[in-house]
Amino acid sequence: MRPGNPAADEDQEEPQVLDMRLVPAALGCWAATLLALTLGWRAGVVLAVLAVLGAIGAWVGLLWAIAHRRERWRVVAVAGTATMLLGAGFGAAAAWREHHVQAHPLRESVGRTVTVVAEISDDAEQIRAGSFGGERRWILRVGLREFGNSARRTHAGGALVVLAAGEEWAKLAPGQVVRFRATVSEPLRADLTVATLRASTEPERIGVPPWWQRLATGVRADLADAAARALPPDAAGLLPALVVGDTAALSTGVRDAFEIAGLQHLCVVSGANFTILLTALLGLSRILTAGPRTRAATAAGAVVVFVILARPDPSVLRAAAMGSVTVLALLTGRRKQALPALCGAVIGLLAVAPELAVSAGFALSVLATAGLILLAPSWADWLRERGWWRVPAEILAVSAAAFVVTLPLMVALSGRVSLVAVAANVLVAPVVGVITVIGAVGAVVACLWVDAAVWVLWCARPPLWWLLGVAEHAAALPGAAVTVQSGTAAGLVAAAVMVVLVAALRWSRTRRLLAVICLGIAVVLVPVRLWHPGWPPAGWVLAMCDVGQGDALALAVAPGAAIVVDVGPDPRPIRRCLDRLRVTRVPLLILTHPHADHIDGLAGALHGRAVDAIATAPGETRPPSCPTPTLGSQPRPAGALPTVTSRLPSACVRPASSATTATESGGVHDHSGDGVRRAVELAEDAGVPLIELHQGHVVRFGATELDVLAPGERVPGSLELDDANDRSLVVRARTALGTVLLTGDIESEAQRKTMRGNDIRADVLKVPHHGSRTTTAEFLRAVRPRLALISSGTDNTFGHPHPDVIEVLTALGATIARTDLDGDVIVLGTATEQRMVKSRRLPPPAPRSRRSGRRASSGRSARNFDAEVGVIPCVRCYRKGPTQGDRSRDITRGGRTSSGIATLADPVGTPT
């Protein structure tokens, strides 16, 4: 028998005994609130009644257990009774609030425009994906005070969501009361929001925000100003996000890198912020020998101050509660106390803010905190028993536990899994706390003396450099994030896999087997992915980027250089696509027309690349009275582009308003407002000249020649957005593949004009307007392409591409590549031997494919155009050898040869 201290042994065993009594109550309250909000108030009432009946049954069981002295059953009955009673109460409360929302008088005004007086609840967030028209749009949460019209005013409360355009909305601070007119529509989510308002006027301020909101806004502004003076741009935008959740200056590149690396939780106010600050504050209090009550009061005061600075909305309250629970778990090391505290925090938060029941952020926070309490301590102990030092063991255990418990929900919500998340979080863990503490000190000092705060924040340069470097390099690794099926079923499968995996790792044999499997996969895949990632394939000529419902293409003109045609609706997809293509220089970037799905991604195309010039159609970036920046009508070599263009004066940028008077040059110029203005600002900030291309321009880039077919040189009298599609630049490119016709979004009228006087036959066609029904059969027959590229968003609401367009292209024998089915598409090879590589494959409708195969197989002579339909990145691209005689089109997709390589589709046919 080993001697020892009994008290010490008891303390060591105590953390292994978990107090689970509040867990059913917390889950019951959460489930009751969730069902009442999502299924309606009637379901909440029914659930409350059933819970009351269940509580009566549990009470009867409790009496039986007491009479028969069954201690275990008594504990179960007590917990069951409490769970049922709490569930009934929360279900009834949520049903009452949901009924109040459903019966709100504002709901009677759905579809109408009303005048609203409301109080801003939180900072405006920019909607990253632009809408048609290119305006920068914002989303805000506000609290209703009154609404109505000049004849009748109704005083009422309730939560609203406002969708608005204009910079004035971005300047509003929480607590500010505003008046504006808006159109009422149904709420977007079932989260006790009364309605969604689409603002039609700028906000009119009424009074000023409360003093404490003004103080918080001033502190945030001083912190951002000091960070901008002390740090490089990316770091200056990141620091306020880490400290107080202010993402206004956070760049798109940093945001994307953090998402891919699994570090996005650092850029919002989370429990980690409170954990770090409270731990540092309590440690300082202990050094100063403060008593327990003083330390508790100091911590409580710090939480209140930080909640005000970070904005006291439900998400911040949730973060404060989770952070406090985490501190309790870390400082006491007693999971027995931490788990009931977590359950109590869940119950309390749902009582204060029932809408948190449907919040993904709330669920992620609860799961991550539960993983820290339930899994991380035992995993850290296991690592320490095998020789790990305490700090590395705890960091790895915490990161792995948070990843495991949140993975199923991330799969269900986004369908993206970051394979580098655990490693990235382990690498940045030592500096996150340092940055947060330095930032908090800098925020306090900035209130008193901004110059001194600059010196304080300068100390954050090294840890921020490390954090940004880890995020950037982790995100740049091949396969850093993988896309899987999203949805509830996928989340449940992921949860089952995680449960089985965690349970299996308890046995040494399973651990050894998994270690061998992982090692074998790593030995095979890591060298392949690092030294031969397979994307882009060598010798690629044309790429169609999957940017959702929009257009973005790239024509390779030299190693690392490509002409870019349109940039899609969001900076992130085009940036990722060009990064994967390893494009570092863009000698010419063409914006075919000023619709958001073609120009709003410009920031992503400019990021990290040298762009020589941006080209638009005549008049798109200037009013008619401004000088015409032009290239001239003679062919120009690529190197001469920057020297023959002119910068537009700031006065010649379009006004932000969506319409001007009809007196401007005798026409109405309804421009795309903020979208075009933003594009011009981005070009000027990057020092990129703007030029205008029109019919007759010819530009050569090495072996690639661009011939502009439309529009004409004359600026139209009307530049309304409704007509912008037919003003698209139409460019014919002569490349190593043959002729490529790039058509923007031209519709039937412009297609007929383009056919007149132009030879528009082409080997490759970018189908106009995402394959909409405005594309005529006559135009497609005149082009008669071998390959048709269609850029459209998955499950888009416009019905693109239209079945009639697909049918005509199929009848012509063209191979069809679609971003909604195929992802990024690359075309490579020569004019006589061409190949296509896709980044993903979804099967087209089977009946149409079979009919298409029969049509394409008749009366067509041989042409070598092989399509790789395997999943990319591929290590080895396979092309079928020539077959005998006239090769019929093999439309089998996803088939396998005897060697296991994907069967290739061979479209054939020569125009006669």
JSON list of N, CA, C and O in Angstrom, two decimals, residues 785-821:
[
{"chain": "A", "resi": 785, "resn": "PRO", "atom": "N", "xyz": [-19.50, 27.28, -80.67]},
{"chain": "A", "resi": 785, "resn": "PRO", "atom": "CA", "xyz": [-18.30, 26.98, -79.90]},
{"chain": "A", "resi": 785, "resn": "PRO", "atom": "C", "xyz": [-18.09, 25.48, -79.69]},
{"chain": "A", "resi": 785, "resn": "PRO", "atom": "O", "xyz": [-19.05, 24.69, -79.72]},
{"chain": "A", "resi": 786, "resn": "ARG", "atom": "N", "xyz": [-16.86, 25.11, -79.49]},
{"chain": "A", "resi": 786, "resn": "ARG", "atom": "CA", "xyz": [-16.57, 23.75, -79.04]},
{"chain": "A", "resi": 786, "resn": "ARG", "atom": "C", "xyz": [-16.76, 23.63, -77.54]},
{"chain": "A", "resi": 786, "resn": "ARG", "atom": "O", "xyz": [-17.18, 22.59, -77.04]},
{"chain": "A", "resi": 787, "resn": "LEU", "atom": "N", "xyz": [-16.43, 24.70, -76.82]},
{"chain": "A", "resi": 787, "resn": "LEU", "atom": "CA", "xyz": [-16.56, 24.70, -75.36]},
{"chain": "A", "resi": 787, "resn": "LEU", "atom": "C", "xyz": [-17.36, 25.94, -74.96]},
{"chain": "A", "resi": 787, "resn": "LEU", "atom": "O", "xyz": [-17.05, 27.06, -75.39]},
{"chain": "A", "resi": 788, "resn": "ALA", "atom": "N", "xyz": [-18.40, 25.74, -74.16]},
{"chain": "A", "resi": 788, "resn": "ALA", "atom": "CA", "xyz": [-19.23, 26.84, -73.65]},
{"chain": "A", "resi": 788, "resn": "ALA", "atom": "C", "xyz": [-19.03, 26.94, -72.15]},
{"chain": "A", "resi": 788, "resn": "ALA", "atom": "O", "xyz": [-19.24, 25.96, -71.42]},
{"chain": "A", "resi": 789, "resn": "LEU", "atom": "N", "xyz": [-18.62, 28.12, -71.68]},
{"chain": "A", "resi": 789, "resn": "LEU", "atom": "CA", "xyz": [-18.39, 28.37, -70.26]},
{"chain": "A", "resi": 789, "resn": "LEU", "atom": "C", "xyz": [-19.56, 29.16, -69.71]},
{"chain": "A", "resi": 789, "resn": "LEU", "atom": "O", "xyz": [-19.90, 30.23, -70.22]},
{"chain": "A", "resi": 790, "resn": "ILE", "atom": "N", "xyz": [-20.16, 28.66, -68.63]},
{"chain": "A", "resi": 790, "resn": "ILE", "atom": "CA", "xyz": [-21.30, 29.33, -68.00]},
{"chain": "A", "resi": 790, "resn": "ILE", "atom": "C", "xyz": [-20.96, 29.56, -66.53]},
{"chain": "A", "resi": 790, "resn": "ILE", "atom": "O", "xyz": [-20.71, 28.60, -65.79]},
{"chain": "A", "resi": 791, "resn": "SER", "atom": "N", "xyz": [-20.95, 30.82, -66.12]},
{"chain": "A", "resi": 791, "resn": "SER", "atom": "CA", "xyz": [-20.66, 31.17, -64.74]},
{"chain": "A", "resi": 791, "resn": "SER", "atom": "C", "xyz": [-21.96, 31.51, -64.04]},
{"chain": "A", "resi": 791, "resn": "SER", "atom": "O", "xyz": [-22.59, 32.53, -64.33]},
{"chain": "A", "resi": 792, "resn": "SER", "atom": "N", "xyz": [-22.37, 30.66, -63.12]},
{"chain": "A", "resi": 792, "resn": "SER", "atom": "CA", "xyz": [-23.62, 30.89, -62.38]},
{"chain": "A", "resi": 792, "resn": "SER", "atom": "C", "xyz": [-23.48, 30.30, -60.99]},
{"chain": "A", "resi": 792, "resn": "SER", "atom": "O", "xyz": [-22.69, 29.39, -60.75]},
{"chain": "A", "resi": 793, "resn": "GLY", "atom": "N", "xyz": [-24.26, 30.84, -60.06]},
{"chain": "A", "resi": 793, "resn": "GLY", "atom": "CA", "xyz": [-24.18, 30.41, -58.67]},
{"chain": "A", "resi": 793, "resn": "GLY", "atom": "C", "xyz": [-24.98, 29.14, -58.43]},
{"chain": "A", "resi": 793, "resn": "GLY", "atom": "O", "xyz": [-26.02, 28.90, -59.04]},
{"chain": "A", "resi": 794, "resn": "THR", "atom": "N", "xyz": [-24.49, 28.32, -57.52]},
{"chain": "A", "resi": 794, "resn": "THR", "atom": "CA", "xyz": [-25.19, 27.09, -57.15]},
{"chain": "A", "resi": 794, "resn": "THR", "atom": "C", "xyz": [-26.55, 27.44, -56.55]},
{"chain": "A", "resi": 794, "resn": "THR", "atom": "O", "xyz": [-26.66, 28.28, -55.67]},
{"chain": "A", "resi": 795, "resn": "ASP", "atom": "N", "xyz": [-27.60, 26.77, -57.04]},
{"chain": "A", "resi": 795, "resn": "ASP", "atom": "CA", "xyz": [-28.96, 26.98, -56.55]},
{"chain": "A", "resi": 795, "resn": "ASP", "atom": "C", "xyz": [-29.37, 28.45, -56.59]},
{"chain": "A", "resi": 795, "resn": "ASP", "atom": "O", "xyz": [-30.06, 28.95, -55.70]},
{"chain": "A", "resi": 796, "resn": "ASN", "atom": "N", "xyz": [-28.94, 29.16, -57.65]},
{"chain": "A", "resi": 796, "resn": "ASN", "atom": "CA", "xyz": [-29.31, 30.57, -57.75]},
{"chain": "A", "resi": 796, "resn": "ASN", "atom": "C", "xyz": [-30.81, 30.68, -58.02]},
{"chain": "A", "resi": 796, "resn": "ASN", "atom": "O", "xyz": [-31.44, 29.78, -58.56]},
{"chain": "A", "resi": 797, "resn": "THR", "atom": "N", "xyz": [-31.36, 31.82, -57.60]},
{"chain": "A", "resi": 797, "resn": "THR", "atom": "CA", "xyz": [-32.81, 32.02, -57.70]},
{"chain": "A", "resi": 797, "resn": "THR", "atom": "C", "xyz": [-33.26, 32.54, -59.06]},
{"chain": "A", "resi": 797, "resn": "THR", "atom": "O", "xyz": [-34.45, 32.76, -59.26]},
{"chain": "A", "resi": 798, "resn": "PHE", "atom": "N", "xyz": [-32.31, 32.75, -59.99]},
{"chain": "A", "resi": 798, "resn": "PHE", "atom": "CA", "xyz": [-32.66, 33.29, -61.30]},
{"chain": "A", "resi": 798, "resn": "PHE", "atom": "C", "xyz": [-32.93, 32.20, -62.33]},
{"chain": "A", "resi": 798, "resn": "PHE", "atom": "O", "xyz": [-33.31, 32.51, -63.45]},
{"chain": "A", "resi": 799, "resn": "GLY", "atom": "N", "xyz": [-32.69, 30.95, -61.97]},
{"chain": "A", "resi": 799, "resn": "GLY", "atom": "CA", "xyz": [-32.87, 29.88, -62.93]},
{"chain": "A", "resi": 799, "resn": "GLY", "atom": "C", "xyz": [-31.78, 29.79, -63.97]},
{"chain": "A", "resi": 799, "resn": "GLY", "atom": "O", "xyz": [-31.99, 29.24, -65.05]},
{"chain": "A", "resi": 800, "resn": "HIS", "atom": "N", "xyz": [-30.59, 30.33, -63.68]},
{"chain": "A", "resi": 800, "resn": "HIS", "atom": "CA", "xyz": [-29.47, 30.28, -64.60]},
{"chain": "A", "resi": 800, "resn": "HIS", "atom": "C", "xyz": [-28.69, 28.97, -64.40]},
{"chain": "A", "resi": 800, "resn": "HIS", "atom": "O", "xyz": [-28.48, 28.56, -63.27]},
{"chain": "A", "resi": 801, "resn": "PRO", "atom": "N", "xyz": [-28.26, 28.35, -65.48]},
{"chain": "A", "resi": 801, "resn": "PRO", "atom": "CA", "xyz": [-28.55, 28.66, -66.88]},
{"chain": "A", "resi": 801, "resn": "PRO", "atom": "C", "xyz": [-29.92, 28.11, -67.29]},
{"chain": "A", "resi": 801, "resn": "PRO", "atom": "O", "xyz": [-30.40, 27.14, -66.73]},
{"chain": "A", "resi": 802, "resn": "HIS", "atom": "N", "xyz": [-30.50, 28.77, -68.29]},
{"chain": "A", "resi": 802, "resn": "HIS", "atom": "CA", "xyz": [-31.83, 28.38, -68.74]},
{"chain": "A", "resi": 802, "resn": "HIS", "atom": "C", "xyz": [-31.76, 27.07, -69.53]},
{"chain": "A", "resi": 802, "resn": "HIS", "atom": "O", "xyz": [-30.84, 26.87, -70.33]},
{"chain": "A", "resi": 803, "resn": "PRO", "atom": "N", "xyz": [-32.72, 26.16, -69.33]},
{"chain": "A", "resi": 803, "resn": "PRO", "atom": "CA", "xyz": [-32.67, 24.86, -70.05]},
{"chain": "A", "resi": 803, "resn": "PRO", "atom": "C", "xyz": [-32.63, 25.01, -71.56]},
{"chain": "A", "resi": 803, "resn": "PRO", "atom": "O", "xyz": [-32.00, 24.19, -72.25]},
{"chain": "A", "resi": 804, "resn": "ASP", "atom": "N", "xyz": [-33.29, 26.03, -72.13]},
{"chain": "A", "resi": 804, "resn": "ASP", "atom": "CA", "xyz": [-33.28, 26.19, -73.58]},
{"chain": "A", "resi": 804, "resn": "ASP", "atom": "C", "xyz": [-31.88, 26.49, -74.09]},
{"chain": "A", "resi": 804, "resn": "ASP", "atom": "O", "xyz": [-31.47, 26.01, -75.17]},
{"chain": "A", "resi": 805, "resn": "VAL", "atom": "N", "xyz": [-31.11, 27.28, -73.33]},
{"chain": "A", "resi": 805, "resn": "VAL", "atom": "CA", "xyz": [-29.74, 27.58, -73.73]},
{"chain": "A", "resi": 805, "resn": "VAL", "atom": "C", "xyz": [-28.89, 26.32, -73.69]},
{"chain": "A", "resi": 805, "resn": "VAL", "atom": "O", "xyz": [-28.09, 26.05, -74.60]},
{"chain": "A", "resi": 806, "resn": "ILE", "atom": "N", "xyz": [-29.06, 25.52, -72.64]},
{"chain": "A", "resi": 806, "resn": "ILE", "atom": "CA", "xyz": [-28.32, 24.26, -72.54]},
{"chain": "A", "resi": 806, "resn": "ILE", "atom": "C", "xyz": [-28.66, 23.34, -73.70]},
{"chain": "A", "resi": 806, "resn": "ILE", "atom": "O", "xyz": [-27.79, 22.69, -74.30]},
{"chain": "A", "resi": 807, "resn": "GLU", "atom": "N", "xyz": [-29.93, 23.31, -74.05]},
{"chain": "A", "resi": 807, "resn": "GLU", "atom": "CA", "xyz": [-30.36, 22.43, -75.14]},
{"chain": "A", "resi": 807, "resn": "GLU", "atom": "C", "xyz": [-29.75, 22.84, -76.47]},
{"chain": "A", "resi": 807, "resn": "GLU", "atom": "O", "xyz": [-29.31, 22.00, -77.25]},
{"chain": "A", "resi": 808, "resn": "VAL", "atom": "N", "xyz": [-29.72, 24.15, -76.75]},
{"chain": "A", "resi": 808, "resn": "VAL", "atom": "CA", "xyz": [-29.14, 24.61, -78.01]},
{"chain": "A", "resi": 808, "resn": "VAL", "atom": "C", "xyz": [-27.65, 24.30, -78.05]},
{"chain": "A", "resi": 808, "resn": "VAL", "atom": "O", "xyz": [-27.13, 23.80, -79.06]},
{"chain": "A", "resi": 809, "resn": "LEU", "atom": "N", "xyz": [-26.93, 24.56, -76.96]},
{"chain": "A", "resi": 809, "resn": "LEU", "atom": "CA", "xyz": [-25.50, 24.28, -76.93]},
{"chain": "A", "resi": 809, "resn": "LEU", "atom": "C", "xyz": [-25.23, 22.79, -77.08]},
{"chain": "A", "resi": 809, "resn": "LEU", "atom": "O", "xyz": [-24.28, 22.38, -77.78]},
{"chain": "A", "resi": 810, "resn": "THR", "atom": "N", "xyz": [-26.05, 21.98, -76.46]},
{"chain": "A", "resi": 810, "resn": "THR", "atom": "CA", "xyz": [-25.88, 20.53, -76.58]},
{"chain": "A", "resi": 810, "resn": "THR", "atom": "C", "xyz": [-26.11, 20.07, -78.02]},
{"chain": "A", "resi": 810, "resn": "THR", "atom": "O", "xyz": [-25.38, 19.23, -78.56]},
{"chain": "A", "resi": 811, "resn": "ALA", "atom": "N", "xyz": [-27.13, 20.65, -78.65]},
{"chain": "A", "resi": 811, "resn": "ALA", "atom": "CA", "xyz": [-27.41, 20.28, -80.05]},
{"chain": "A", "resi": 811, "resn": "ALA", "atom": "C", "xyz": [-26.26, 20.68, -80.97]},
{"chain": "A", "resi": 811, "resn": "ALA", "atom": "O", "xyz": [-26.02, 20.04, -81.99]},
{"chain": "A", "resi": 812, "resn": "LEU", "atom": "N", "xyz": [-25.53, 21.74, -80.61]},
{"chain": "A", "resi": 812, "resn": "LEU", "atom": "CA", "xyz": [-24.38, 22.17, -81.42]},
{"chain": "A", "resi": 812, "resn": "LEU", "atom": "C", "xyz": [-23.15, 21.31, -81.16]},
{"chain": "A", "resi": 812, "resn": "LEU", "atom": "O", "xyz": [-22.12, 21.50, -81.80]},
{"chain": "A", "resi": 813, "resn": "GLY", "atom": "N", "xyz": [-23.24, 20.40, -80.19]},
{"chain": "A", "resi": 813, "resn": "GLY", "atom": "CA", "xyz": [-22.10, 19.54, -79.89]},
{"chain": "A", "resi": 813, "resn": "GLY", "atom": "C", "xyz": [-21.06, 20.16, -78.99]},
{"chain": "A", "resi": 813, "resn": "GLY", "atom": "O", "xyz": [-19.93, 19.68, -78.92]},
{"chain": "A", "resi": 814, "resn": "ALA", "atom": "N", "xyz": [-21.41, 21.23, -78.31]},
{"chain": "A", "resi": 814, "resn": "ALA", "atom": "CA", "xyz": [-20.45, 21.91, -77.45]},
{"chain": "A", "resi": 814, "resn": "ALA", "atom": "C", "xyz": [-20.34, 21.22, -76.10]},
{"chain": "A", "resi": 814, "resn": "ALA", "atom": "O", "xyz": [-21.34, 20.75, -75.54]},
{"chain": "A", "resi": 815, "resn": "THR", "atom": "N", "xyz": [-19.15, 21.17, -75.60]},
{"chain": "A", "resi": 815, "resn": "THR", "atom": "CA", "xyz": [-18.96, 20.77, -74.21]},
{"chain": "A", "resi": 815, "resn": "THR", "atom": "C", "xyz": [-19.33, 21.95, -73.32]},
{"chain": "A", "resi": 815, "resn": "THR", "atom": "O", "xyz": [-18.96, 23.09, -73.60]},
{"chain": "A", "resi": 816, "resn": "ILE", "atom": "N", "xyz": [-20.07, 21.70, -72.26]},
{"chain": "A", "resi": 816, "resn": "ILE", "atom": "CA", "xyz": [-20.56, 22.76, -71.38]},
{"chain": "A", "resi": 816, "resn": "ILE", "atom": "C", "xyz": [-19.88, 22.63, -70.03]},
{"chain": "A", "resi": 816, "resn": "ILE", "atom": "O", "xyz": [-19.92, 21.57, -69.40]},
{"chain": "A", "resi": 817, "resn": "ALA", "atom": "N", "xyz": [-19.27, 23.71, -69.59]},
{"chain": "A", "resi": 817, "resn": "ALA", "atom": "CA", "xyz": [-18.67, 23.77, -68.26]},
{"chain": "A", "resi": 817, "resn": "ALA", "atom": "C", "xyz": [-19.39, 24.84, -67.45]},
{"chain": "A", "resi": 817, "resn": "ALA", "atom": "O", "xyz": [-19.58, 25.96, -67.93]},
{"chain": "A", "resi": 818, "resn": "ARG", "atom": "N", "xyz": [-19.80, 24.49, -66.24]},
{"chain": "A", "resi": 818, "resn": "ARG", "atom": "CA", "xyz": [-20.60, 25.39, -65.41]},
{"chain": "A", "resi": 818, "resn": "ARG", "atom": "C", "xyz": [-19.97, 25.49, -64.03]},
{"chain": "A", "resi": 818, "resn": "ARG", "atom": "O", "xyz": [-19.65, 24.47, -63.41]},
{"chain": "A", "resi": 819, "resn": "THR", "atom": "N", "xyz": [-19.85, 26.70, -63.54]},
{"chain": "A", "resi": 819, "resn": "THR", "atom": "CA", "xyz": [-19.26, 26.85, -62.21]},
{"chain": "A", "resi": 819, "resn": "THR", "atom": "C", "xyz": [-20.17, 26.31, -61.12]},
{"chain": "A", "resi": 819, "resn": "THR", "atom": "O", "xyz": [-19.68, 25.88, -60.08]},
{"chain": "A", "resi": 820, "resn": "ASP", "atom": "N", "xyz": [-21.49, 26.31, -61.34]},
{"chain": "A", "resi": 820, "resn": "ASP", "atom": "CA", "xyz": [-22.37, 25.79, -60.29]},
{"chain": "A", "resi": 820, "resn": "ASP", "atom": "C", "xyz": [-22.23, 24.28, -60.14]},
{"chain": "A", "resi": 820, "resn": "ASP", "atom": "O", "xyz": [-22.50, 23.73, -59.07]},
{"chain": "A", "resi": 821, "resn": "LEU", "atom": "N", "xyz": [-21.80, 23.60, -61.19]},
{"chain": "A", "resi": 821, "resn": "LEU", "atom": "CA", "xyz": [-21.59, 22.16, -61.12]},
{"chain": "A", "resi": 821, "resn": "LEU", "atom": "C", "xyz": [-20.11, 21.79, -61.02]},
{"chain": "A", "resi": 821, "resn": "LEU", "atom": "O", "xyz": [-19.76, 20.82, -60.34]}
]
